[in-house]
Each structure stands twice: as structure tokens, then as C-alpha cells.
Short mmCIF file of C-alpha atoms in Angstrom, two decimals:
data_model
loop_
_atom_site.label_atom_id
_atom_site.label_comp_id
_atom_site.label_asym_id
_atom_site.label_seq_id
_atom_site.Cartn_x
_atom_site.Cartn_y
_atom_site.Cartn_z
CA UNK I 1 17.64 -33.34 13.92
CA UNK I 2 14.86 -30.73 13.98
CA UNK I 3 14.26 -28.88 10.72
CA UNK I 4 12.97 -25.30 10.60
CA UNK I 5 11.86 -23.68 7.35
CA UNK I 6 11.54 -19.88 7.26
CA UNK I 7 9.65 -17.92 4.60
CA UNK I 8 11.19 -14.45 4.29
CA UNK I 9 14.84 -13.46 4.60
CA UNK I 10 14.74 -9.79 5.57
CA UNK I 11 14.25 -8.34 9.10
CA UNK I 12 12.24 -10.94 10.99
CA UNK I 13 13.20 -13.95 8.88
CA UNK I 14 16.95 -13.41 8.90
CA UNK I 15 16.92 -12.49 12.58
CA UNK I 16 14.99 -15.55 13.70
CA UNK I 17 17.34 -17.76 11.67
CA UNK I 18 20.37 -16.25 13.40
CA UNK I 19 18.70 -16.50 16.81
CA UNK I 20 17.79 -20.14 16.29
CA UNK I 21 21.36 -21.00 15.40
CA UNK I 22 22.63 -19.12 18.47
CA UNK I 23 20.45 -21.23 20.76
CA UNK I 24 20.75 -24.53 18.88
CA UNK I 25 23.96 -25.51 17.10
CA UNK I 26 22.50 -28.66 15.48
CA UNK I 27 19.18 -27.52 14.06
CA UNK I 28 18.70 -27.68 10.26
CA UNK I 29 17.56 -24.23 9.08
CA UNK I 30 16.45 -23.30 5.55
CA UNK I 31 15.23 -19.85 4.46
CA UNK I 32 13.36 -18.99 1.24
CA UNK I 33 12.79 -15.52 -0.23
CA UNK I 34 11.49 -14.22 -3.55
CA UNK I 35 13.85 -11.26 -3.67
CA UNK I 36 17.48 -11.05 -4.77
CA UNK I 37 18.76 -9.60 -1.50
CA UNK I 38 18.52 -10.77 2.11
CA UNK I 39 18.91 -9.06 5.46
CA UNK I 40 19.06 -5.47 4.24
CA UNK I 41 18.14 -2.36 6.22
CA UNK I 42 14.85 -1.44 4.55
CA UNK I 43 14.60 1.70 6.68
CA UNK I 44 17.77 2.99 5.04
CA UNK I 45 16.52 2.81 1.45
CA UNK I 46 15.13 6.40 1.22
CA UNK I 47 18.52 7.69 2.36
CA UNK I 48 20.34 5.70 -0.33
CA UNK I 49 18.06 7.30 -2.93
CA UNK I 50 18.75 10.71 -1.35
CA UNK I 51 22.50 10.04 -1.51
CA UNK I 52 22.81 10.49 2.26
CA UNK I 53 24.05 6.90 2.28
CA UNK I 54 26.38 6.78 -0.68
CA UNK I 55 27.18 3.06 -0.75
CA UNK I 56 24.03 1.01 -1.31
CA UNK I 57 25.85 -2.17 -0.33
CA UNK I 58 26.37 -0.79 3.18
CA UNK I 59 22.72 -1.44 4.06
CA UNK I 60 23.06 -5.15 3.26
CA UNK I 61 23.87 -6.87 6.53
CA UNK I 62 24.86 -10.23 5.05
CA UNK I 63 24.62 -12.52 2.01
CA UNK I 64 23.54 -16.16 1.69
CA UNK I 65 27.20 -17.17 1.35
CA UNK I 66 28.28 -15.27 4.46
CA UNK I 67 25.25 -16.45 6.43
CA UNK I 68 25.99 -20.05 5.53
CA UNK I 69 29.61 -19.72 6.58
CA UNK I 70 28.93 -17.83 9.83
CA UNK I 71 25.61 -19.34 10.94
CA UNK I 72 25.34 -22.59 8.95
CA UNK I 73 21.94 -21.45 7.65
CA UNK I 74 20.91 -22.19 4.06
CA UNK I 75 19.28 -19.20 2.36
CA UNK I 76 17.73 -19.63 -1.08
CA UNK I 77 16.91 -16.34 -2.80
CA UNK I 78 14.71 -16.11 -5.91
CA UNK I 79 12.62 -18.91 -4.41
CA UNK I 80 8.88 -18.49 -3.93
CA UNK I 81 6.87 -20.68 -1.58
CA UNK I 82 3.63 -21.48 -3.42
CA UNK I 83 1.78 -23.63 -0.92
CA UNK I 84 1.86 -25.01 2.61
CA UNK I 85 0.73 -28.62 3.14
CA UNK I 86 0.05 -28.67 6.86
CA UNK I 87 -0.88 -32.38 6.98
CA UNK I 88 2.32 -33.51 5.27
CA UNK I 89 4.36 -30.71 6.87
CA UNK I 90 5.86 -29.65 3.56
CA UNK I 91 6.01 -26.45 1.50
CA UNK I 92 5.90 -26.31 -2.28
CA UNK I 93 8.73 -24.09 -3.53
CA UNK I 94 9.39 -22.65 -6.98
CA UNK I 95 12.85 -21.64 -8.18
CA UNK I 96 11.98 -18.36 -9.89
CA UNK I 97 15.03 -18.53 -12.16
CA UNK I 98 14.75 -22.12 -13.46
CA UNK I 99 11.02 -22.66 -12.94
CA UNK I 100 11.74 -25.88 -11.07
CA UNK I 101 9.28 -26.80 -8.29
CA UNK I 102 10.03 -29.02 -5.31
CA UNK I 103 8.69 -29.91 -1.88
CA UNK I 104 10.61 -28.99 1.26
CA UNK I 105 9.69 -30.78 4.52
CA UNK I 106 9.65 -29.02 7.89
CA UNK I 107 9.17 -29.79 11.55
CA UNK I 108 8.54 -26.11 12.30
CA UNK I 109 7.58 -23.39 9.83
CA UNK I 110 8.08 -19.66 10.42
CA UNK I 111 6.22 -17.14 8.27
CA UNK I 112 7.94 -13.78 7.84
CA UNK I 113 6.52 -12.77 4.44
CA UNK I 114 6.35 -9.02 5.10
CA UNK I 115 3.95 -6.79 3.21
CA UNK I 116 3.37 -5.30 -0.22
CA UNK I 117 2.85 -1.69 -1.21
CA UNK I 118 -0.76 -0.83 -2.01
CA UNK I 119 -1.28 0.59 -5.49
CA UNK I 120 -4.79 2.04 -5.80
CA UNK I 121 -6.80 1.72 -9.00
CA UNK I 122 -6.27 5.02 -10.80
CA UNK I 123 -7.39 5.82 -14.33
CA UNK I 124 -4.41 6.05 -16.67
CA UNK I 125 -1.82 5.07 -14.05
CA UNK I 126 -0.04 2.78 -16.52
CA UNK I 127 0.77 5.83 -18.67
CA UNK I 128 2.85 7.40 -15.88
CA UNK I 129 6.19 6.46 -14.34
CA UNK I 130 5.20 5.01 -10.96
CA UNK I 131 7.41 3.52 -8.24
CA UNK I 132 6.85 1.93 -4.86
CA UNK I 133 9.54 1.44 -2.22
CA UNK I 134 9.22 -1.89 -0.42
CA UNK I 135 12.50 -3.71 -1.11
CA UNK I 136 16.10 -3.37 -2.21
CA UNK I 137 15.25 -3.77 -5.90
CA UNK I 138 12.62 -1.03 -5.68
CA UNK I 139 15.30 1.24 -4.24
CA UNK I 140 17.69 0.40 -7.06
CA UNK I 141 15.03 1.08 -9.70
CA UNK I 142 14.22 4.52 -8.27
CA UNK I 143 17.89 5.38 -7.83
CA UNK I 144 18.76 4.30 -11.39
CA UNK I 145 15.83 6.24 -12.85
CA UNK I 146 16.80 9.47 -11.08
CA UNK I 147 20.47 9.17 -12.06
CA UNK I 148 19.85 8.17 -15.68
CA UNK I 149 16.74 10.16 -16.59
CA UNK I 150 17.45 13.19 -14.38
CA UNK I 151 13.79 14.05 -13.66
CA UNK I 152 12.89 17.51 -12.39
CA UNK I 153 9.68 16.84 -10.47
CA UNK I 154 7.90 14.17 -8.47
CA UNK I 155 4.57 13.56 -6.75
CA UNK I 156 4.69 11.55 -3.55
CA UNK I 157 1.30 9.98 -2.85
CA UNK I 158 0.92 9.27 0.86
CA UNK I 159 2.07 11.26 3.87
CA UNK I 160 3.18 8.45 6.15
CA UNK I 161 6.72 7.40 7.08
CA UNK I 162 7.96 6.41 3.61
CA UNK I 163 6.17 9.28 1.90
CA UNK I 164 7.70 11.92 4.17
CA UNK I 165 11.18 10.39 4.07
CA UNK I 166 11.04 10.23 0.29
CA UNK I 167 9.75 13.81 0.04
CA UNK I 168 12.71 15.04 2.10
CA UNK I 169 15.32 13.02 0.22
CA UNK I 170 13.97 13.90 -3.23
CA UNK I 171 13.81 17.58 -2.28
CA UNK I 172 17.41 17.41 -1.08
CA UNK I 173 18.34 16.06 -4.52
CA UNK I 174 16.95 19.26 -6.03
CA UNK I 175 13.64 17.91 -7.33
CA UNK I 176 10.37 19.80 -7.21
CA UNK I 177 8.24 17.73 -4.83
CA UNK I 178 4.48 17.66 -4.31
CA UNK I 179 3.08 15.56 -1.48
CA UNK I 180 -0.51 14.38 -1.87
CA UNK I 181 -2.30 12.89 1.15
CA UNK I 182 -5.86 11.61 1.40
CA UNK I 183 -6.47 12.54 5.05
CA UNK I 184 -6.91 16.13 6.28
CA UNK I 185 -3.43 16.07 7.90
CA UNK I 186 -0.27 14.10 7.22
CA UNK I 187 1.13 11.44 9.57
CA UNK I 188 -2.32 10.28 10.60
CA UNK I 189 -0.94 8.38 13.60
CA UNK I 190 -0.10 11.74 15.19
CA UNK I 191 -2.62 14.09 16.76
CA UNK I 192 -3.65 16.91 14.44
CA UNK I 193 -1.79 19.65 16.32
CA UNK I 194 1.44 17.64 16.14
CA UNK I 195 0.98 16.86 12.45
CA UNK I 196 0.62 20.56 11.73
CA UNK I 197 4.13 21.16 13.11
CA UNK I 198 5.49 18.82 10.42
CA UNK I 199 3.36 20.45 7.73
CA UNK I 200 4.91 23.79 8.64
CA UNK I 201 8.37 22.26 8.23
CA UNK I 202 7.46 20.95 4.77
CA UNK I 203 6.32 24.44 3.76
CA UNK I 204 9.59 25.96 4.98
CA UNK I 205 11.46 23.56 2.72
CA UNK I 206 9.20 24.25 -0.27
CA UNK I 207 7.46 20.87 -0.44
CA UNK I 208 4.04 21.49 -1.98
CA UNK I 209 1.50 19.82 0.29
CA UNK I 210 -2.02 18.90 -0.80
CA UNK I 211 -4.10 17.21 1.90
CA UNK I 212 -7.67 15.92 1.80
CA UNK I 213 -7.20 14.75 -1.76
CA UNK I 214 -5.71 11.92 -3.83
CA UNK I 215 -4.64 11.12 -7.37
CA UNK I 216 -7.73 10.47 -9.48
CA UNK I 217 -6.36 10.26 -13.01
CA UNK I 218 -3.00 10.38 -14.79
CA UNK I 219 -1.97 10.94 -18.38
CA UNK I 220 1.81 10.63 -18.61
CA UNK I 221 3.20 13.55 -16.67
CA UNK I 222 -0.25 15.14 -16.22
CA UNK I 223 -1.81 14.24 -12.88
CA UNK I 224 -5.33 15.19 -11.86
CA UNK I 225 -6.37 15.12 -8.20
CA UNK I 226 -9.80 14.34 -6.76
CA UNK I 227 -10.25 18.04 -5.87
CA UNK I 228 -9.75 18.93 -9.57
CA UNK I 229 -6.26 20.37 -9.04
CA UNK I 230 -3.93 19.42 -11.89
CA UNK I 231 -0.20 18.85 -11.41
CA UNK I 232 2.77 18.08 -13.58
CA UNK I 233 5.35 15.50 -12.47
CA UNK I 234 7.94 13.34 -14.18
CA UNK I 235 7.23 10.41 -11.85
CA UNK I 236 5.15 9.26 -8.89
CA UNK I 237 6.18 7.59 -5.64
CA UNK I 238 3.19 5.58 -4.43
CA UNK I 239 3.28 5.18 -0.63
CA UNK I 240 -0.36 5.02 0.42
CA UNK I 241 -0.11 1.97 2.63
CA UNK I 242 1.03 -1.58 3.22
CA UNK I 243 -0.91 -4.81 2.71
CA UNK I 244 0.32 -7.78 4.77
CA UNK I 245 1.30 -10.77 2.63
CA UNK I 246 -1.16 -13.31 4.02
CA UNK I 247 -2.26 -15.18 0.86
CA UNK I 248 -0.08 -18.20 1.62
CA UNK I 249 -1.36 -18.38 5.20
CA UNK I 250 -4.97 -17.99 4.11
CA UNK I 251 -4.68 -20.81 1.54
CA UNK I 252 -3.25 -23.01 4.30
CA UNK I 253 -6.25 -22.31 6.53
CA UNK I 254 -4.36 -20.25 9.10
CA UNK I 255 -6.44 -17.74 11.07
CA UNK I 256 -6.36 -14.10 9.95
CA UNK I 257 -7.07 -11.49 12.62
CA UNK I 258 -9.27 -8.41 12.50
CA UNK I 259 -6.31 -6.16 11.57
CA UNK I 260 -5.67 -8.27 8.47
CA UNK I 261 -2.54 -9.92 9.84
CA UNK I 262 -1.87 -13.59 10.58
CA UNK I 263 -3.27 -14.21 14.05
CA UNK I 264 -0.61 -15.24 16.57
CA UNK I 265 -0.63 -16.08 20.26
CA UNK I 266 1.73 -14.76 22.94
CA UNK I 267 4.53 -16.96 21.56
CA UNK I 268 3.83 -15.95 17.93
CA UNK I 269 2.23 -19.33 17.13
CA UNK I 270 -0.63 -19.43 14.63
CA UNK I 271 -3.64 -21.70 15.08
CA UNK I 272 -1.29 -24.44 13.85
CA UNK I 273 1.21 -24.82 16.74
CA UNK I 274 3.99 -25.93 14.36
CA UNK I 275 3.69 -22.68 12.37
CA UNK I 276 4.75 -19.25 13.68
CA UNK I 277 4.18 -15.79 12.16
CA UNK I 278 6.34 -12.72 12.74
CA UNK I 279 6.92 -9.27 11.29
CA UNK I 280 4.73 -7.07 9.11
CA UNK I 281 2.20 -9.80 8.31
CA UNK I 282 1.55 -10.92 11.90
CA UNK I 283 -1.18 -9.69 14.22
CA UNK I 284 -0.26 -9.01 17.84
CA UNK I 285 -1.99 -7.08 20.63
CA UNK I 286 -1.81 -3.56 22.00
CA UNK I 287 0.09 -3.20 25.27
CA UNK I 288 -2.24 -0.50 26.60
CA UNK I 289 -5.67 -1.81 25.56
CA UNK I 290 -5.05 -5.50 24.84
CA UNK I 291 -6.85 -5.13 21.51
CA UNK I 292 -5.50 -6.69 18.28
CA UNK I 293 -2.71 -4.61 16.77
CA UNK I 294 -0.40 -4.87 13.77
CA UNK I 295 2.77 -2.79 13.70
CA UNK I 296 4.85 -3.14 10.49
CA UNK I 297 8.11 -1.83 11.95
CA UNK I 298 11.58 -3.29 12.43
CA UNK I 299 11.80 -3.30 16.23
CA UNK I 300 8.70 -5.47 16.84
CA UNK I 301 9.85 -7.92 14.14
CA UNK I 302 13.22 -8.35 15.83
CA UNK I 303 11.60 -8.84 19.23
CA UNK I 304 9.18 -11.40 17.80
CA UNK I 305 12.12 -13.25 16.21
CA UNK I 306 13.71 -13.61 19.65
CA UNK I 307 10.44 -14.84 21.21
CA UNK I 308 9.99 -17.47 18.49
CA UNK I 309 13.60 -18.67 18.64
CA UNK I 310 13.42 -19.06 22.42
CA UNK I 311 10.06 -20.84 22.23
CA UNK I 312 11.24 -23.31 19.60
CA UNK I 313 14.37 -24.07 21.62
CA UNK I 314 12.38 -24.68 24.81
CA UNK I 315 12.16 -21.36 26.66
CA UNK I 316 8.70 -19.80 26.85
CA UNK I 317 9.02 -16.01 26.85
CA UNK I 318 5.66 -14.41 26.12
CA UNK I 319 5.37 -11.15 24.20
CA UNK I 320 4.21 -8.16 26.20
CA UNK I 321 2.22 -6.34 23.55
CA UNK I 322 3.00 -3.49 21.17
CA UNK I 323 3.05 0.27 21.60
CA UNK I 324 3.88 1.16 18.01
CA UNK I 325 6.87 3.26 19.08
CA UNK I 326 8.34 5.07 16.08
CA UNK I 327 10.43 8.04 15.06
CA UNK I 328 10.73 10.08 11.88
CA UNK I 329 13.10 12.71 10.53
CA UNK I 330 11.60 15.49 8.38
CA UNK I 331 14.31 17.98 7.41
CA UNK I 332 15.34 19.70 10.68
CA UNK I 333 12.48 18.23 12.70
CA UNK I 334 12.12 14.91 14.48
CA UNK I 335 8.73 13.40 15.28
CA UNK I 336 8.39 10.45 17.66
CA UNK I 337 5.43 8.68 19.17
CA UNK I 338 4.36 5.74 21.31
CA UNK I 339 1.10 4.23 22.53
CA UNK I 340 -2.35 5.59 21.78
CA UNK I 341 -3.09 8.80 19.92
CA UNK I 342 -6.09 11.00 20.61
CA UNK I 343 -8.20 9.59 17.78
CA UNK I 344 -7.76 5.99 18.96
CA UNK I 345 -8.48 6.94 22.57
CA UNK I 346 -11.75 8.58 21.53
CA UNK I 347 -12.72 5.68 19.24
CA UNK I 348 -12.29 3.26 22.14
CA UNK I 349 -14.16 5.56 24.55
CA UNK I 350 -11.27 5.65 26.99
CA UNK I 351 -11.34 8.35 29.66
CA UNK I 352 -8.28 10.55 29.24
CA UNK I 353 -6.55 13.80 30.05
CA UNK I 354 -3.62 15.44 28.27
CA UNK I 355 -0.55 17.40 29.28
CA UNK I 356 1.45 19.40 26.75
CA UNK I 357 4.83 20.96 27.40
CA UNK I 358 6.50 23.38 25.00
CA UNK I 359 10.10 23.97 25.95
CA UNK I 360 13.74 23.69 25.06
CA UNK I 361 15.59 20.47 24.34
CA UNK I 362 18.30 21.65 26.73
CA UNK I 363 19.40 24.84 28.51
CA UNK I 364 18.21 27.88 26.55
CA UNK I 365 21.41 29.78 27.29
CA UNK I 366 23.50 27.04 25.68
CA UNK I 367 24.33 27.89 22.03
CA UNK I 368 22.87 24.69 20.57
CA UNK I 369 19.30 24.12 21.68
CA UNK I 370 15.97 23.65 19.96
CA UNK I 371 12.27 23.79 20.74
CA UNK I 372 10.37 20.59 21.43
CA UNK I 373 6.68 19.96 22.00
CA UNK I 374 5.91 16.96 24.22
CA UNK I 375 2.33 15.74 24.50
CA UNK I 376 1.24 12.95 26.84
CA UNK I 377 -2.18 11.30 27.22
CA UNK I 378 -3.11 9.55 30.47
CA UNK I 379 -6.05 8.12 32.39
CA UNK I 380 -7.18 10.80 34.92
CA UNK I 381 -8.39 8.17 37.42
CA UNK I 382 -5.65 5.54 37.36
CA UNK I 383 -3.01 8.07 36.18
CA UNK I 384 -1.86 5.33 33.77
CA UNK I 385 0.12 6.55 30.75
CA UNK I 386 -1.76 5.95 27.50
CA UNK I 387 0.53 7.42 24.86
CA UNK I 388 2.89 10.24 23.98
CA UNK I 389 4.12 12.28 21.03
CA UNK I 390 7.02 14.65 20.65
CA UNK I 391 8.02 16.95 17.78
CA UNK I 392 10.99 19.28 17.59
CA UNK I 393 14.74 19.41 17.23
CA UNK I 394 17.29 17.33 19.09
CA UNK I 395 16.37 15.13 22.03
CA UNK I 396 12.90 14.20 20.80
CA UNK I 397 13.68 10.49 20.58
CA UNK I 398 15.08 10.20 24.10
CA UNK I 399 11.95 11.77 25.64
CA UNK I 400 9.71 9.23 23.94
CA UNK I 401 12.11 6.44 24.94
CA UNK I 402 11.70 7.49 28.57
CA UNK I 403 7.90 7.40 28.22
CA UNK I 404 8.10 3.93 26.64
CA UNK I 405 10.17 2.69 29.57
CA UNK I 406 7.73 4.29 32.02
CA UNK I 407 4.78 2.53 30.37
CA UNK I 408 6.53 -0.85 30.42
CA UNK I 409 7.52 -0.24 34.04
CA UNK I 410 3.98 0.62 35.08
CA UNK I 411 4.79 4.20 36.15
CA UNK I 412 2.05 6.81 36.31
CA UNK I 413 1.99 10.32 34.88
CA UNK I 414 2.79 11.63 38.37
CA UNK I 415 5.91 9.47 38.65
CA UNK I 416 7.52 11.37 35.75
CA UNK I 417 8.28 14.40 37.91
CA UNK I 418 10.44 12.26 40.23
CA UNK I 419 12.68 10.71 37.55
CA UNK I 420 16.32 11.66 38.02
CA UNK I 421 17.32 12.21 34.40
CA UNK I 422 20.64 13.27 32.92
CA UNK I 423 21.35 16.98 33.09
CA UNK I 424 24.08 19.21 31.72
CA UNK I 425 23.46 22.37 29.65
CA UNK I 426 24.23 20.70 26.29
CA UNK I 427 21.72 17.91 26.95
CA UNK I 428 18.81 18.97 29.11
CA UNK I 429 17.62 21.26 31.91
CA UNK I 430 17.48 20.70 35.67
CA UNK I 431 13.78 19.99 35.15
CA UNK I 432 13.69 17.93 31.98
CA UNK I 433 10.59 18.17 29.73
CA UNK I 434 9.70 14.71 31.04
CA UNK I 435 9.76 16.06 34.62
CA UNK I 436 7.69 19.06 33.54
CA UNK I 437 4.96 16.78 32.19
CA UNK I 438 4.78 15.12 35.60
CA UNK I 439 4.66 18.43 37.46
CA UNK I 440 1.96 19.80 35.16
CA UNK I 441 -0.14 16.65 35.61
CA UNK I 442 0.01 16.95 39.38
CA UNK I 443 -0.99 20.61 39.17
CA UNK I 444 -3.92 19.61 36.98
#
């Protein structure tokens, strides 16, 4: 009987365990994780803190007991894997509650260790109340602090996905929120003009935004920024970035790629064919350019889990590359994106042209409609789609989803005008914004 050991029991780890059992009813599967909770919806944690999701248990998809009963998979929480012995095909595991250490043999090993929040070295940081949000326990700590201590103000350091979601949810709880971001504009994966639309939304909702600066020094509730501005805040949410958890892989001599993730081939195998790597800590490749790419998001992790499960059970399905498709809610706005942004295109010296369409989400005469801005980059010679961004009210996500499908299907910018998309006044217009991008590109 083949034995598979999985390190990590959240998105990628839990999914690959379930997939393996689906395709092989006899395989022996064991999963180890340091945390106290498995298979929870990490993307939902800001909304539990914001009381949008009122039952924190609702974001837990399963428990070790339920997983064992339903899938016949053994999950051991509070267990840390300390070392991989590739020659003996064993892992050294520590029970974090008892301190006991033991060796667990494997035929195949899957690494899904995720990533850790980066906490920069800041003078006096230990004197302040500082939180990160990377797991279920982090969420519980923040939630308990807010409910028990009833703070009035917060500084969110970092204007990426977690930072913006936390800023919104904390503001909705009635806190005074300041958002500090090192780069000149927030959401650095967006083009500057698109980021500015989100910054305007933050201002409307009274989130104090300070860009081009970072926390330099703290003294309790006194926070000094690198531009000499001083702020007061009861606590800090640190969301400046994610470091892939690759220490275990590095100690085992597994190759680390140029993005800092564990290097994996088209089947998610490392340089040791009996060891796979998936999720936040794995390095993949960009669908558009073919260059190394690491995307710490849920959708790629789930896709990688499927690829690994099929490969282990005898069906070779190669990955097709990553676009980094993502979506974000910021108060009444939605921002979505896929593929290359303008900065990356310029850095890689790719020839490009851009079409922007400002219009309504659906018929302007219909009572419920909103403005959306859709921006698409493409190669002017091949007409190949390079990337797209959309910011606005309703319907933003579906426009980006269409672009994603077009890229995967090999359509050109000109093909967009011919797509027969859904139309009725509550949903779109006879010429959808996607069609308009195509028409404008042809006119160009």
C-alpha cells in the first residue's frame, strides 16, 4: 500500500488529501500541521473580525475527526515536521503538545507549508500591540482583543489584499483607521491609475491613507513614520508581505527558485521526484511570459492539489501556468485583475498597447447600475492579451473572468468584440464593456 505524507492541512494540503482519496481508495494518507485548525477558509478571516461573518466556526470546512470518518485520512494537528530525510524517505515529527519526536516514513511527500507574515525590524515594536493575520488563531486573537479591550484606533501597515480588507472591516466596526503603505500607491499589483480609484474610495470612507512611508519607530500607542509624521493607535495590523515557508525544503536540499518558492516542474514535483510542492510556498511559471511566478492565492493551490493527486495516481495533467487572477472588495468598490500589469510589462520590455473603457456595469436607464473602469493590455503585433484590470461597482469580477477565459482560450483583443455575452438591462448592455474593449482595439 502506497503511503503519502502531507505537510500542511489548510487549502492545498487538505485539498490534495481529499483528491488523493477520491482517486485511490486504498492509499495510506497522513497529514501534519502545526496549527490547531485544519481546512479553514483563510480568505474569510477579515470578515469574521469585521463581524460580517458572525459564526467563526462556519469558515472551518472540516475537522480531523470528520476528515477521518469521511475520507479515511489521518490528520495530526499541533505536529511540526522538523526534518526530511530524503535517503531514508522519512520525516522527523514533533508533537508540539507532548514534546515527543518520532519518524514517519513515506513513499511520496507533499509540501504545502504555506507562508508566514513578514514582520519588519522596527525600533520599539515590542512595546506596541501588534497583530498579523495568517491563520485561524491569529484571527481569534485579533477578534478577542477588539471585543475585550474595545480599542478606538488602529494602524494597518501594508496596502495589499489583507491590509485593505482589514482596513474596511475595522472601519465598519467603528474604529479610527490609518493605512500606511511603503509604495507611492496602494495595491501595487494594479496600475497606478486603477489604484487611485481605490484610494479615492478609502478617502470617502474616512480611512486615513499615508503612502510612500512606513512605520519607523513605536513607543506603545505612539507611532512614528519614516516621513516624520506621528500617529496614535491602540494597535497595529502588520500586513506588509508574505514569506514562503521554505526552511524545511532548503534543509532537505530541495531547489529554491528565483521567486523564493520551492521550485516545481509542470506536475508540481521538486528536484526530488518523490516530493511535491504546492500552494503559497511553491514556485510555478507565468502563463503569459513563461517566467518563474509565485502566486499565494487559494485558487492556484486548489488547482495544484488536483494536478498532484492525478499525477500520483497515474494521470499526467501538466499545469498551464499562472495569471495571478484575483479580486478584492473595498467598501462599495470591487477591484479585479489578471495577467501582467503595466509595471511588469515595462520591466520585461514587452511591446504593448492599452485600451481603457469607462462605462456602466449594465443599462444606465436601469435603476441599479454602477460605473466600471476596464483596462486591458495587449501585444499590438500579435494582438495577444497580456493582462487586464477592472475597478468599479457590480459586475467587475465577471468581466475579468471573461478576459481570463479569453487568455486561456488563445483569443486576441480583437476577438472580444465578437463575444456573444449575456444581456438584459439589470446585467449588462447590448455592447458589453468586454465588447467595447474589442471595438476600441480594432479602431486603434
